Amino acid sequence: MNGLKYQKSIPARFSAAAPTYDHYAEAQEWAACRTMEAAEIVSVPARILEIGCGTGLLTGKLADAYPAASIEAVDIAPGMIEHARKSLQDKQNLSWTIGDICKVILPGPFELAISSSSFQWVSPLGKAFTRIRESLASGGYLVFSMMLKETLHELQESRMRTAPQKPVLHKLPTRGDVLGWLDCAGYELVTHDVVDFRVEYDSAWGFLKSINKQGVTAGSVSFSQSLLNRVQLKRLAIDYDDYYSAGGGKVYATYEVLTAVAEKRH
Ligand SMILES: C[S@@+](CC[C@H](N)C(=O)[O-])C[C@H]1O[C@@H](n2cnc3c(N)ncnc32)[C@H](O)[C@@H]1O
C-alpha cells in the first residue's frame, strides 16, 4: 500500500496474527453478524464468494447458514487461510484460494459475494469491486461490512498529540468514497448504514496489544514515516488512558462500520 521499508506487508502481518486474531476480534465478530443479517435479503444462494476470509470468522457462519451452497473463500494471507482451513475442516462445502482479490481468477458466477472487515485493506478497492462484479451472476449481490475513516480515531488523535512529528499518512476511505466506487463499478445500492461500534479495553496498553494481535498495528490506521519508539509509545499510552477513559480503569476505541448491500446493475 505504501512501500515503507520497515512495515510488514499485509499478507505477512495477517499471517503472523492468525493464531491470536480470533481472541481479540470483538469488533470483527460484531461486523460478521451484521453482514450475515444483511445477507438475508438474498434468497438462498447456490454459489458464494467470500473476500478476505481471514481465520474464517464469517466463513463458518456462511457454511452453517447455507449448507447446500458451495463457498469459495479468498484471502491474500497464506497463514490466515491455513488457520481457517484447519478450524473449519469439518465443513464440506468450502474451497480456499490464496491471492489478492484484485488479481486471482474467480470461477463464478456467484449469486452472492460477501466480505466482512476486509475491504478497508484492499487497494484499489474500486478495481476489486469491478472484478467481483464480473464474477457475479445476473442479479447477483455484493454484501459487506468494512471499517471507515473514523475507525480508531482516538488512536490517531492521541498520536497527533504525543508524536506530531510522525503523523498518520494513510487514511481509510469515507462512506462517500465507497459508495462512489460501487456506483462506478456498476452496482445499484440496495441498502446501507454506518454504525459507530465502541469496544472497551482494560487499559491503553491492552488496547495497543489487542490491535497488534489482530494484525492492525502499523496498518492503515497508523501509517507514518516511522514507527513510534518506546518513549513515544509510553507517552501515547498515558495520553490515551487520560483522554479515552470508559470508567473503572478501562478505555474505549471506536470502529466506524459501513454495512452495505449492492446489486449487480444490468
Ligand atoms: C481484518 S481481517 C478480516 C477477516 C475476516 N473476514 C473476519 O471477519 O474476521 C482482513 C483480511 O483481509 C485479507 N486481505 C487484505 N487484503 C486483501 C486482498 N487484496 N485480497 C484478499 N484478501 C485480503 C487479510 O489477509 C485479512 O485476512
PDB file of C-alpha atoms and ligand atoms in Angstrom:
ATOM      1  CA  MET A   1       0.000   0.000   0.000  1.00  0.00           C
ATOM      2  CA  ASN A   2       2.748   2.450   0.709  1.00  0.00           C
ATOM      3  CA  GLY A   3       6.138   0.761   0.326  1.00  0.00           C
ATOM      4  CA  LEU A   4       7.704   1.952   3.599  1.00  0.00           C
ATOM      5  CA  LYS A   5      10.532  -0.481   4.253  1.00  0.00           C
ATOM      6  CA  TYR A   6      10.058  -1.196   7.962  1.00  0.00           C
ATOM      7  CA  GLN A   7       6.463  -2.247   7.576  1.00  0.00           C
ATOM      8  CA  LYS A   8       5.469  -5.849   7.080  1.00  0.00           C
ATOM      9  CA  SER A   9       3.324  -6.486   4.032  1.00  0.00           C
ATOM     10  CA  ILE A  10      -0.393  -7.092   4.531  1.00  0.00           C
ATOM     11  CA  PRO A  11      -0.089 -10.884   3.902  1.00  0.00           C
ATOM     12  CA  ALA A  12       2.880 -11.155   6.298  1.00  0.00           C
ATOM     13  CA  ARG A  13       1.167  -9.110   9.012  1.00  0.00           C
ATOM     14  CA  PHE A  14      -2.108 -11.044   8.858  1.00  0.00           C
ATOM     15  CA  SER A  15      -0.368 -14.422   8.569  1.00  0.00           C
ATOM     16  CA  ALA A  16       1.567 -13.585  11.745  1.00  0.00           C
ATOM     17  CA  ALA A  17      -1.652 -12.561  13.532  1.00  0.00           C
ATOM     18  CA  ALA A  18      -3.608 -15.711  12.557  1.00  0.00           C
ATOM     19  CA  PRO A  19      -3.100 -17.650  15.843  1.00  0.00           C
ATOM     20  CA  THR A  20      -4.204 -14.709  18.052  1.00  0.00           C
ATOM     21  CA  TYR A  21      -6.710 -12.923  15.802  1.00  0.00           C
ATOM     22  CA  ASP A  22      -9.968 -14.593  16.929  1.00  0.00           C
ATOM     23  CA  HIS A  23      -9.363 -13.905  20.620  1.00  0.00           C
ATOM     24  CA  TYR A  24      -9.102 -10.142  20.050  1.00  0.00           C
ATOM     25  CA  ALA A  25     -11.523  -9.647  17.130  1.00  0.00           C
ATOM     26  CA  GLU A  26     -14.533  -8.317  19.053  1.00  0.00           C
ATOM     27  CA  ALA A  27     -15.444  -5.609  16.526  1.00  0.00           C
ATOM     28  CA  GLN A  28     -14.932  -8.027  13.618  1.00  0.00           C
ATOM     29  CA  GLU A  29     -17.200 -10.644  15.261  1.00  0.00           C
ATOM     30  CA  TRP A  30     -19.894  -7.987  15.616  1.00  0.00           C
ATOM     31  CA  ALA A  31     -19.398  -6.885  11.989  1.00  0.00           C
ATOM     32  CA  ALA A  32     -19.613 -10.509  10.774  1.00  0.00           C
ATOM     33  CA  CYS A  33     -23.008 -10.910  12.499  1.00  0.00           C
ATOM     34  CA  ARG A  34     -24.255  -7.690  10.888  1.00  0.00           C
ATOM     35  CA  THR A  35     -23.015  -8.881   7.488  1.00  0.00           C
ATOM     36  CA  MET A  36     -24.906 -12.168   7.887  1.00  0.00           C
ATOM     37  CA  GLU A  37     -28.090 -10.278   8.790  1.00  0.00           C
ATOM     38  CA  ALA A  38     -27.682  -8.003   5.749  1.00  0.00           C
ATOM     39  CA  ALA A  39     -27.228 -11.075   3.500  1.00  0.00           C
ATOM     40  CA  GLU A  40     -30.709 -12.347   4.426  1.00  0.00           C
ATOM     41  CA  ILE A  41     -32.018 -10.087   1.657  1.00  0.00           C
ATOM     42  CA  VAL A  42     -30.578 -12.580  -0.868  1.00  0.00           C
ATOM     43  CA  SER A  43     -32.695 -15.686  -1.445  1.00  0.00           C
ATOM     44  CA  VAL A  44     -30.666 -18.841  -0.737  1.00  0.00           C
ATOM     45  CA  PRO A  45     -27.528 -18.603  -2.947  1.00  0.00           C
ATOM     46  CA  ALA A  46     -26.066 -21.720  -4.599  1.00  0.00           C
ATOM     47  CA  ARG A  47     -22.560 -20.262  -5.093  1.00  0.00           C
ATOM     48  CA  ILE A  48     -20.916 -17.818  -2.704  1.00  0.00           C
ATOM     49  CA  LEU A  49     -17.650 -15.889  -2.977  1.00  0.00           C
ATOM     50  CA  GLU A  50     -16.127 -14.639   0.280  1.00  0.00           C
ATOM     51  CA  ILE A  51     -13.435 -11.967   0.032  1.00  0.00           C
ATOM     52  CA  GLY A  52     -10.793 -11.682   2.795  1.00  0.00           C
ATOM     53  CA  CYS A  53     -11.942 -14.727   4.792  1.00  0.00           C
ATOM     54  CA  GLY A  54      -9.137 -14.403   7.377  1.00  0.00           C
ATOM     55  CA  THR A  55      -9.377 -17.075  10.084  1.00  0.00           C
ATOM     56  CA  GLY A  56     -12.871 -17.992   8.910  1.00  0.00           C
ATOM     57  CA  LEU A  57     -14.958 -15.933  11.305  1.00  0.00           C
ATOM     58  CA  LEU A  58     -17.615 -15.201   8.651  1.00  0.00           C
ATOM     59  CA  THR A  59     -16.875 -18.354   6.616  1.00  0.00           C
ATOM     60  CA  GLY A  60     -18.074 -20.640   9.432  1.00  0.00           C
ATOM     61  CA  LYS A  61     -21.335 -18.701   9.746  1.00  0.00           C
ATOM     62  CA  LEU A  62     -21.846 -18.920   5.966  1.00  0.00           C
ATOM     63  CA  ALA A  63     -21.179 -22.667   5.918  1.00  0.00           C
ATOM     64  CA  ASP A  64     -23.760 -23.183   8.686  1.00  0.00           C
ATOM     65  CA  ALA A  65     -26.390 -20.850   7.190  1.00  0.00           C
ATOM     66  CA  TYR A  66     -26.031 -22.186   3.616  1.00  0.00           C
ATOM     67  CA  PRO A  67     -25.062 -25.883   3.945  1.00  0.00           C
ATOM     68  CA  ALA A  68     -26.115 -26.630   0.360  1.00  0.00           C
ATOM     69  CA  ALA A  69     -24.132 -23.772  -1.193  1.00  0.00           C
ATOM     70  CA  SER A  70     -20.575 -24.055  -2.493  1.00  0.00           C
ATOM     71  CA  ILE A  71     -18.437 -21.369  -0.870  1.00  0.00           C
ATOM     72  CA  GLU A  72     -15.196 -20.056  -2.396  1.00  0.00           C
ATOM     73  CA  ALA A  73     -13.128 -18.247   0.253  1.00  0.00           C
ATOM     74  CA  VAL A  74     -10.276 -15.958  -0.880  1.00  0.00           C
ATOM     75  CA  ASP A  75      -7.562 -14.354   1.239  1.00  0.00           C
ATOM     76  CA  ILE A  76      -4.197 -12.804   0.432  1.00  0.00           C
ATOM     77  CA  ALA A  77      -2.521 -14.132   3.625  1.00  0.00           C
ATOM     78  CA  PRO A  78      -1.452 -17.811   3.465  1.00  0.00           C
ATOM     79  CA  GLY A  79      -1.298 -18.044   7.285  1.00  0.00           C
ATOM     80  CA  MET A  80      -4.904 -16.905   7.591  1.00  0.00           C
ATOM     81  CA  ILE A  81      -6.169 -19.432   5.016  1.00  0.00           C
ATOM     82  CA  GLU A  82      -4.210 -22.244   6.703  1.00  0.00           C
ATOM     83  CA  HIS A  83      -5.797 -21.354  10.055  1.00  0.00           C
ATOM     84  CA  ALA A  84      -9.325 -21.144   8.568  1.00  0.00           C
ATOM     85  CA  ARG A  85      -8.921 -24.410   6.670  1.00  0.00           C
ATOM     86  CA  LYS A  86      -7.898 -26.245   9.864  1.00  0.00           C
ATOM     87  CA  SER A  87     -10.589 -24.797  12.087  1.00  0.00           C
ATOM     88  CA  LEU A  88     -13.353 -25.436   9.531  1.00  0.00           C
ATOM     89  CA  GLN A  89     -12.146 -28.839   8.258  1.00  0.00           C
ATOM     90  CA  ASP A  90     -15.457 -30.492   9.206  1.00  0.00           C
ATOM     91  CA  LYS A  91     -17.370 -28.290   6.704  1.00  0.00           C
ATOM     92  CA  GLN A  92     -17.783 -29.981   3.344  1.00  0.00           C
ATOM     93  CA  ASN A  93     -18.839 -27.035   1.190  1.00  0.00           C
ATOM     94  CA  LEU A  94     -15.721 -24.811   1.375  1.00  0.00           C
ATOM     95  CA  SER A  95     -12.863 -24.254  -1.067  1.00  0.00           C
ATOM     96  CA  TRP A  96      -9.932 -21.938  -0.483  1.00  0.00           C
ATOM     97  CA  THR A  97      -7.861 -19.624  -2.684  1.00  0.00           C
ATOM     98  CA  ILE A  98      -4.761 -17.710  -1.609  1.00  0.00           C
ATOM     99  CA  GLY A  99      -4.379 -14.443  -3.512  1.00  0.00           C
ATOM    100  CA  ASP A 100      -5.192 -10.785  -3.977  1.00  0.00           C
ATOM    101  CA  ILE A 101      -8.853 -10.255  -4.850  1.00  0.00           C
ATOM    102  CA  CYS A 102      -7.709  -7.725  -7.473  1.00  0.00           C
ATOM    103  CA  LYS A 103      -5.687 -10.450  -9.260  1.00  0.00           C
ATOM    104  CA  VAL A 104      -6.937 -14.012  -8.586  1.00  0.00           C
ATOM    105  CA  ILE A 105      -9.042 -15.862 -11.119  1.00  0.00           C
ATOM    106  CA  LEU A 106     -12.588 -16.011  -9.807  1.00  0.00           C
ATOM    107  CA  PRO A 107     -14.541 -19.045 -11.065  1.00  0.00           C
ATOM    108  CA  GLY A 108     -18.115 -17.726 -10.716  1.00  0.00           C
ATOM    109  CA  PRO A 109     -20.812 -16.988 -11.488  1.00  0.00           C
ATOM    110  CA  PHE A 110     -21.760 -16.318  -7.864  1.00  0.00           C
ATOM    111  CA  GLU A 111     -25.200 -15.297  -6.625  1.00  0.00           C
ATOM    112  CA  LEU A 112     -23.621 -13.758  -3.542  1.00  0.00           C
ATOM    113  CA  ALA A 113     -20.234 -12.098  -2.973  1.00  0.00           C
ATOM    114  CA  ILE A 114     -19.687 -11.305   0.689  1.00  0.00           C
ATOM    115  CA  SER A 115     -16.998  -9.778   2.882  1.00  0.00           C
ATOM    116  CA  SER A 116     -16.581  -8.608   6.453  1.00  0.00           C
ATOM    117  CA  SER A 117     -13.880  -6.355   7.950  1.00  0.00           C
ATOM    118  CA  SER A 118     -11.591  -6.806   4.940  1.00  0.00           C
ATOM    119  CA  PHE A 119     -12.317  -4.214   2.244  1.00  0.00           C
ATOM    120  CA  GLN A 120     -10.528  -1.468   4.217  1.00  0.00           C
ATOM    121  CA  TRP A 121      -7.295  -3.366   3.471  1.00  0.00           C
ATOM    122  CA  VAL A 122      -7.930  -3.870  -0.245  1.00  0.00           C
ATOM    123  CA  SER A 123      -6.324  -1.438  -2.650  1.00  0.00           C
ATOM    124  CA  PRO A 124      -7.512  -0.218  -5.079  1.00  0.00           C
ATOM    125  CA  LEU A 125     -10.987  -1.056  -3.763  1.00  0.00           C
ATOM    126  CA  GLY A 126     -12.758   0.279  -6.878  1.00  0.00           C
ATOM    127  CA  LYS A 127     -10.858  -2.248  -9.000  1.00  0.00           C
ATOM    128  CA  ALA A 128     -11.791  -5.048  -6.599  1.00  0.00           C
ATOM    129  CA  PHE A 129     -15.469  -4.049  -6.854  1.00  0.00           C
ATOM    130  CA  THR A 130     -15.241  -4.275 -10.653  1.00  0.00           C
ATOM    131  CA  ARG A 131     -13.601  -7.719 -10.577  1.00  0.00           C
ATOM    132  CA  ILE A 132     -16.150  -9.027  -8.080  1.00  0.00           C
ATOM    133  CA  ARG A 133     -18.989  -7.670 -10.243  1.00  0.00           C
ATOM    134  CA  GLU A 134     -17.628  -9.555 -13.259  1.00  0.00           C
ATOM    135  CA  SER A 135     -17.811 -12.795 -11.265  1.00  0.00           C
ATOM    136  CA  LEU A 136     -21.425 -12.232 -10.136  1.00  0.00           C
ATOM    137  CA  ALA A 137     -24.403 -13.900 -11.802  1.00  0.00           C
ATOM    138  CA  SER A 138     -27.007 -11.638 -13.358  1.00  0.00           C
ATOM    139  CA  GLY A 139     -28.956 -10.075 -10.467  1.00  0.00           C
ATOM    140  CA  GLY A 140     -26.241 -11.191  -8.008  1.00  0.00           C
ATOM    141  CA  TYR A 141     -25.480  -9.292  -4.804  1.00  0.00           C
ATOM    142  CA  LEU A 142     -22.417  -7.917  -3.067  1.00  0.00           C
ATOM    143  CA  VAL A 143     -22.963  -7.724   0.715  1.00  0.00           C
ATOM    144  CA  PHE A 144     -20.251  -6.413   3.026  1.00  0.00           C
ATOM    145  CA  SER A 145     -19.191  -4.666   6.195  1.00  0.00           C
ATOM    146  CA  MET A 146     -15.985  -2.664   6.345  1.00  0.00           C
ATOM    147  CA  MET A 147     -14.231  -0.127   8.580  1.00  0.00           C
ATOM    148  CA  LEU A 148     -14.333   3.535   7.544  1.00  0.00           C
ATOM    149  CA  LYS A 149     -12.136   6.571   8.093  1.00  0.00           C
ATOM    150  CA  GLU A 150     -13.156   7.375  11.677  1.00  0.00           C
ATOM    151  CA  THR A 151     -12.147   3.894  12.870  1.00  0.00           C
ATOM    152  CA  LEU A 152      -9.752   4.187  15.834  1.00  0.00           C
ATOM    153  CA  HIS A 153      -9.826   7.979  15.500  1.00  0.00           C
ATOM    154  CA  GLU A 154      -8.954   8.152  19.204  1.00  0.00           C
ATOM    155  CA  LEU A 155      -5.613   6.494  18.458  1.00  0.00           C
ATOM    156  CA  GLN A 156      -4.878   8.903  15.625  1.00  0.00           C
ATOM    157  CA  GLU A 157      -5.737  11.914  17.817  1.00  0.00           C
ATOM    158  CA  SER A 158      -3.598  10.621  20.668  1.00  0.00           C
ATOM    159  CA  ARG A 159      -0.761  10.064  18.239  1.00  0.00           C
ATOM    160  CA  MET A 160      -1.074  13.615  16.922  1.00  0.00           C
ATOM    161  CA  ARG A 161      -0.819  14.955  20.488  1.00  0.00           C
ATOM    162  CA  THR A 162       2.098  12.794  21.575  1.00  0.00           C
ATOM    163  CA  ALA A 163       4.133  12.379  18.350  1.00  0.00           C
ATOM    164  CA  PRO A 164       3.038  15.169  15.964  1.00  0.00           C
ATOM    165  CA  GLN A 165       6.279  14.745  14.015  1.00  0.00           C
ATOM    166  CA  LYS A 166       5.037  11.269  12.980  1.00  0.00           C
ATOM    167  CA  PRO A 167       1.522  11.932  11.678  1.00  0.00           C
ATOM    168  CA  VAL A 168      -0.671   9.243  10.183  1.00  0.00           C
ATOM    169  CA  LEU A 169      -0.293   9.325   6.397  1.00  0.00           C
ATOM    170  CA  HIS A 170      -2.789   6.841   5.129  1.00  0.00           C
ATOM    171  CA  LYS A 171      -6.488   7.203   5.854  1.00  0.00           C
ATOM    172  CA  LEU A 172      -9.267   4.672   5.459  1.00  0.00           C
ATOM    173  CA  PRO A 173     -11.999   5.542   2.936  1.00  0.00           C
ATOM    174  CA  THR A 174     -15.136   7.502   3.785  1.00  0.00           C
ATOM    175  CA  ARG A 175     -18.702   6.334   3.193  1.00  0.00           C
ATOM    176  CA  GLY A 176     -18.812   8.664   0.150  1.00  0.00           C
ATOM    177  CA  ASP A 177     -15.633   7.102  -1.294  1.00  0.00           C
ATOM    178  CA  VAL A 178     -17.012   3.567  -1.017  1.00  0.00           C
ATOM    179  CA  LEU A 179     -20.482   4.354  -2.383  1.00  0.00           C
ATOM    180  CA  GLY A 180     -18.868   6.245  -5.285  1.00  0.00           C
ATOM    181  CA  TRP A 181     -16.639   3.254  -6.154  1.00  0.00           C
ATOM    182  CA  LEU A 182     -19.651   0.917  -6.029  1.00  0.00           C
ATOM    183  CA  ASP A 183     -21.554   3.143  -8.428  1.00  0.00           C
ATOM    184  CA  CYS A 184     -18.615   3.420 -10.854  1.00  0.00           C
ATOM    185  CA  ALA A 185     -18.123  -0.365 -10.758  1.00  0.00           C
ATOM    186  CA  GLY A 186     -21.729  -0.970 -11.874  1.00  0.00           C
ATOM    187  CA  TYR A 187     -23.720  -1.715  -8.729  1.00  0.00           C
ATOM    188  CA  GLU A 188     -27.124  -0.474  -7.606  1.00  0.00           C
ATOM    189  CA  LEU A 189     -27.033   0.316  -3.892  1.00  0.00           C
ATOM    190  CA  VAL A 190     -29.931  -1.515  -2.203  1.00  0.00           C
ATOM    191  CA  THR A 191     -29.345  -0.548   1.417  1.00  0.00           C
ATOM    192  CA  HIS A 192     -26.554   0.694   3.676  1.00  0.00           C
ATOM    193  CA  ASP A 193     -25.871   2.041   7.133  1.00  0.00           C
ATOM    194  CA  VAL A 194     -22.931   3.277   9.182  1.00  0.00           C
ATOM    195  CA  VAL A 195     -22.628   2.463  12.885  1.00  0.00           C
ATOM    196  CA  ASP A 196     -20.016   3.541  15.427  1.00  0.00           C
ATOM    197  CA  PHE A 197     -19.201   0.374  17.379  1.00  0.00           C
ATOM    198  CA  ARG A 198     -17.361   1.001  20.625  1.00  0.00           C
ATOM    199  CA  VAL A 199     -15.103  -1.582  22.266  1.00  0.00           C
ATOM    200  CA  GLU A 200     -13.739  -1.295  25.802  1.00  0.00           C
ATOM    201  CA  TYR A 201     -10.260  -2.457  26.821  1.00  0.00           C
ATOM    202  CA  ASP A 202      -8.607  -2.918  30.222  1.00  0.00           C
ATOM    203  CA  SER A 203      -6.104  -0.124  29.533  1.00  0.00           C
ATOM    204  CA  ALA A 204      -4.395   1.723  26.690  1.00  0.00           C
ATOM    205  CA  TRP A 205      -1.662  -0.947  26.714  1.00  0.00           C
ATOM    206  CA  GLY A 206      -4.370  -3.617  26.497  1.00  0.00           C
ATOM    207  CA  PHE A 207      -5.861  -1.794  23.523  1.00  0.00           C
ATOM    208  CA  LEU A 208      -2.488  -1.471  21.754  1.00  0.00           C
ATOM    209  CA  LYS A 209      -1.781  -5.162  22.359  1.00  0.00           C
ATOM    210  CA  SER A 210      -5.220  -6.078  21.015  1.00  0.00           C
ATOM    211  CA  ILE A 211      -4.824  -4.252  17.705  1.00  0.00           C
ATOM    212  CA  ASN A 212      -1.344  -5.720  17.331  1.00  0.00           C
ATOM    213  CA  LYS A 213      -2.719  -9.251  17.810  1.00  0.00           C
ATOM    214  CA  GLN A 214      -5.369  -8.532  15.161  1.00  0.00           C
ATOM    215  CA  GLY A 215      -2.641  -7.634  12.657  1.00  0.00           C
ATOM    216  CA  VAL A 216      -3.644  -3.967  12.613  1.00  0.00           C
ATOM    217  CA  THR A 217      -0.557  -2.268  14.057  1.00  0.00           C
ATOM    218  CA  ALA A 218       1.315  -0.206  11.507  1.00  0.00           C
ATOM    219  CA  GLY A 219      -1.569  -0.652   9.102  1.00  0.00           C
ATOM    220  CA  SER A 220      -3.767   1.984   7.540  1.00  0.00           C
ATOM    221  CA  VAL A 221      -4.737   3.394  10.917  1.00  0.00           C
ATOM    222  CA  SER A 222      -1.140   4.082  11.900  1.00  0.00           C
ATOM    223  CA  PHE A 223       0.817   4.552   8.678  1.00  0.00           C
ATOM    224  CA  SER A 224       3.549   7.093   9.232  1.00  0.00           C
ATOM    225  CA  GLN A 225       7.063   7.890   8.087  1.00  0.00           C
ATOM    226  CA  SER A 226       8.414   5.895  11.013  1.00  0.00           C
ATOM    227  CA  LEU A 227       7.187   3.761  13.904  1.00  0.00           C
ATOM    228  CA  LEU A 228       6.862   5.191  17.403  1.00  0.00           C
ATOM    229  CA  ASN A 229       9.790   4.431  19.708  1.00  0.00           C
ATOM    230  CA  ARG A 230       9.309   3.095  23.245  1.00  0.00           C
ATOM    231  CA  VAL A 231       9.287   6.530  24.870  1.00  0.00           C
ATOM    232  CA  GLN A 232       6.706   7.831  22.403  1.00  0.00           C
ATOM    233  CA  LEU A 233       4.582   4.704  22.871  1.00  0.00           C
ATOM    234  CA  LYS A 234       4.701   5.181  26.636  1.00  0.00           C
ATOM    235  CA  ARG A 235       3.600   8.814  26.240  1.00  0.00           C
ATOM    236  CA  LEU A 236       0.818   7.756  23.905  1.00  0.00           C
ATOM    237  CA  ALA A 237      -0.461   5.143  26.380  1.00  0.00           C
ATOM    238  CA  ILE A 238      -0.588   7.723  29.201  1.00  0.00           C
ATOM    239  CA  ASP A 239      -2.379  10.215  26.933  1.00  0.00           C
ATOM    240  CA  TYR A 240      -4.846   7.569  25.748  1.00  0.00           C
ATOM    241  CA  ASP A 241      -5.686   6.419  29.289  1.00  0.00           C
ATOM    242  CA  ASP A 242      -6.304  10.055  30.152  1.00  0.00           C
ATOM    243  CA  TYR A 243      -8.475  11.121  27.196  1.00  0.00           C
ATOM    244  CA  TYR A 244     -10.481   7.976  26.439  1.00  0.00           C
ATOM    245  CA  SER A 245     -11.435   6.603  29.840  1.00  0.00           C
ATOM    246  CA  ALA A 246     -14.515   4.367  29.913  1.00  0.00           C
ATOM    247  CA  GLY A 247     -14.528   4.348  33.733  1.00  0.00           C
ATOM    248  CA  GLY A 248     -13.227   1.645  36.093  1.00  0.00           C
ATOM    249  CA  GLY A 249      -9.717   1.981  34.656  1.00  0.00           C
ATOM    250  CA  LYS A 250     -10.889   0.952  31.168  1.00  0.00           C
ATOM    251  CA  VAL A 251     -10.501   2.794  27.853  1.00  0.00           C
ATOM    252  CA  TYR A 252     -12.605   2.734  24.697  1.00  0.00           C
ATOM    253  CA  ALA A 253     -11.971   2.723  20.951  1.00  0.00           C
ATOM    254  CA  THR A 254     -14.467   3.293  18.138  1.00  0.00           C
ATOM    255  CA  TYR A 255     -14.867   1.330  14.917  1.00  0.00           C
ATOM    256  CA  GLU A 256     -16.850   3.146  12.209  1.00  0.00           C
ATOM    257  CA  VAL A 257     -18.516   0.284  10.329  1.00  0.00           C
ATOM    258  CA  LEU A 258     -20.299   0.513   6.979  1.00  0.00           C
ATOM    259  CA  THR A 259     -22.666  -2.338   6.111  1.00  0.00           C
ATOM    260  CA  ALA A 260     -23.986  -2.352   2.553  1.00  0.00           C
ATOM    261  CA  VAL A 261     -25.990  -4.443   0.107  1.00  0.00           C
ATOM    262  CA  ALA A 262     -25.458  -3.735  -3.595  1.00  0.00           C
ATOM    263  CA  GLU A 263     -26.946  -5.478  -6.645  1.00  0.00           C
ATOM    264  CA  LYS A 264     -25.178  -6.056  -9.935  1.00  0.00           C
ATOM    265  CA  ARG A 265     -26.591  -3.493 -12.379  1.00  0.00           C
ATOM    266  CA  HIS A 266     -27.834  -4.862 -15.718  1.00  0.00           C
TER     267      HIS A 266
HETATM  268  C1  LIG B   1      -9.338  -7.992   9.480  1.00  0.00           C
HETATM  269  S1  LIG B   1      -9.209  -9.466   8.568  1.00  0.00           S
HETATM  270  C2  LIG B   1     -10.914  -9.935   8.452  1.00  0.00           C
HETATM  271  C3  LIG B   1     -11.062 -11.405   8.304  1.00  0.00           C
HETATM  272  C4  LIG B   1     -12.471 -11.970   8.390  1.00  0.00           C
HETATM  273  N1  LIG B   1     -13.279 -11.618   7.242  1.00  0.00           N
HETATM  274  C5  LIG B   1     -13.155 -11.557   9.663  1.00  0.00           C
HETATM  275  O1  LIG B   1     -14.287 -11.074   9.601  1.00  0.00           O
HETATM  276  O2  LIG B   1     -12.563 -11.750  10.734  1.00  0.00           O
HETATM  277  C6  LIG B   1      -8.859  -8.872   6.930  1.00  0.00           C
HETATM  278  C7  LIG B   1      -8.432  -9.966   5.972  1.00  0.00           C
HETATM  279  O3  LIG B   1      -8.413  -9.423   4.637  1.00  0.00           O
HETATM  280  C8  LIG B   1      -7.335 -10.030   3.945  1.00  0.00           C
HETATM  281  N2  LIG B   1      -6.979  -9.194   2.786  1.00  0.00           N
HETATM  282  C9  LIG B   1      -6.419  -7.961   2.796  1.00  0.00           C
HETATM  283  N3  LIG B   1      -6.224  -7.518   1.548  1.00  0.00           N
HETATM  284  C10 LIG B   1      -6.684  -8.493   0.721  1.00  0.00           C
HETATM  285  C11 LIG B   1      -6.767  -8.615  -0.703  1.00  0.00           C
HETATM  286  N4  LIG B   1      -6.335  -7.653  -1.515  1.00  0.00           N
HETATM  287  N5  LIG B   1      -7.289  -9.755  -1.233  1.00  0.00           N
HETATM  288  C12 LIG B   1      -7.731 -10.751  -0.403  1.00  0.00           C
HETATM  289  N6  LIG B   1      -7.689 -10.685   0.953  1.00  0.00           N
HETATM  290  C13 LIG B   1      -7.177  -9.568   1.502  1.00  0.00           C
HETATM  291  C14 LIG B   1      -6.244 -10.112   5.012  1.00  0.00           C
HETATM  292  O4  LIG B   1      -5.230 -11.025   4.686  1.00  0.00           O
HETATM  293  C15 LIG B   1      -7.044 -10.497   6.246  1.00  0.00           C
HETATM  294  O5  LIG B   1      -7.087 -11.888   6.435  1.00  0.00           O
END
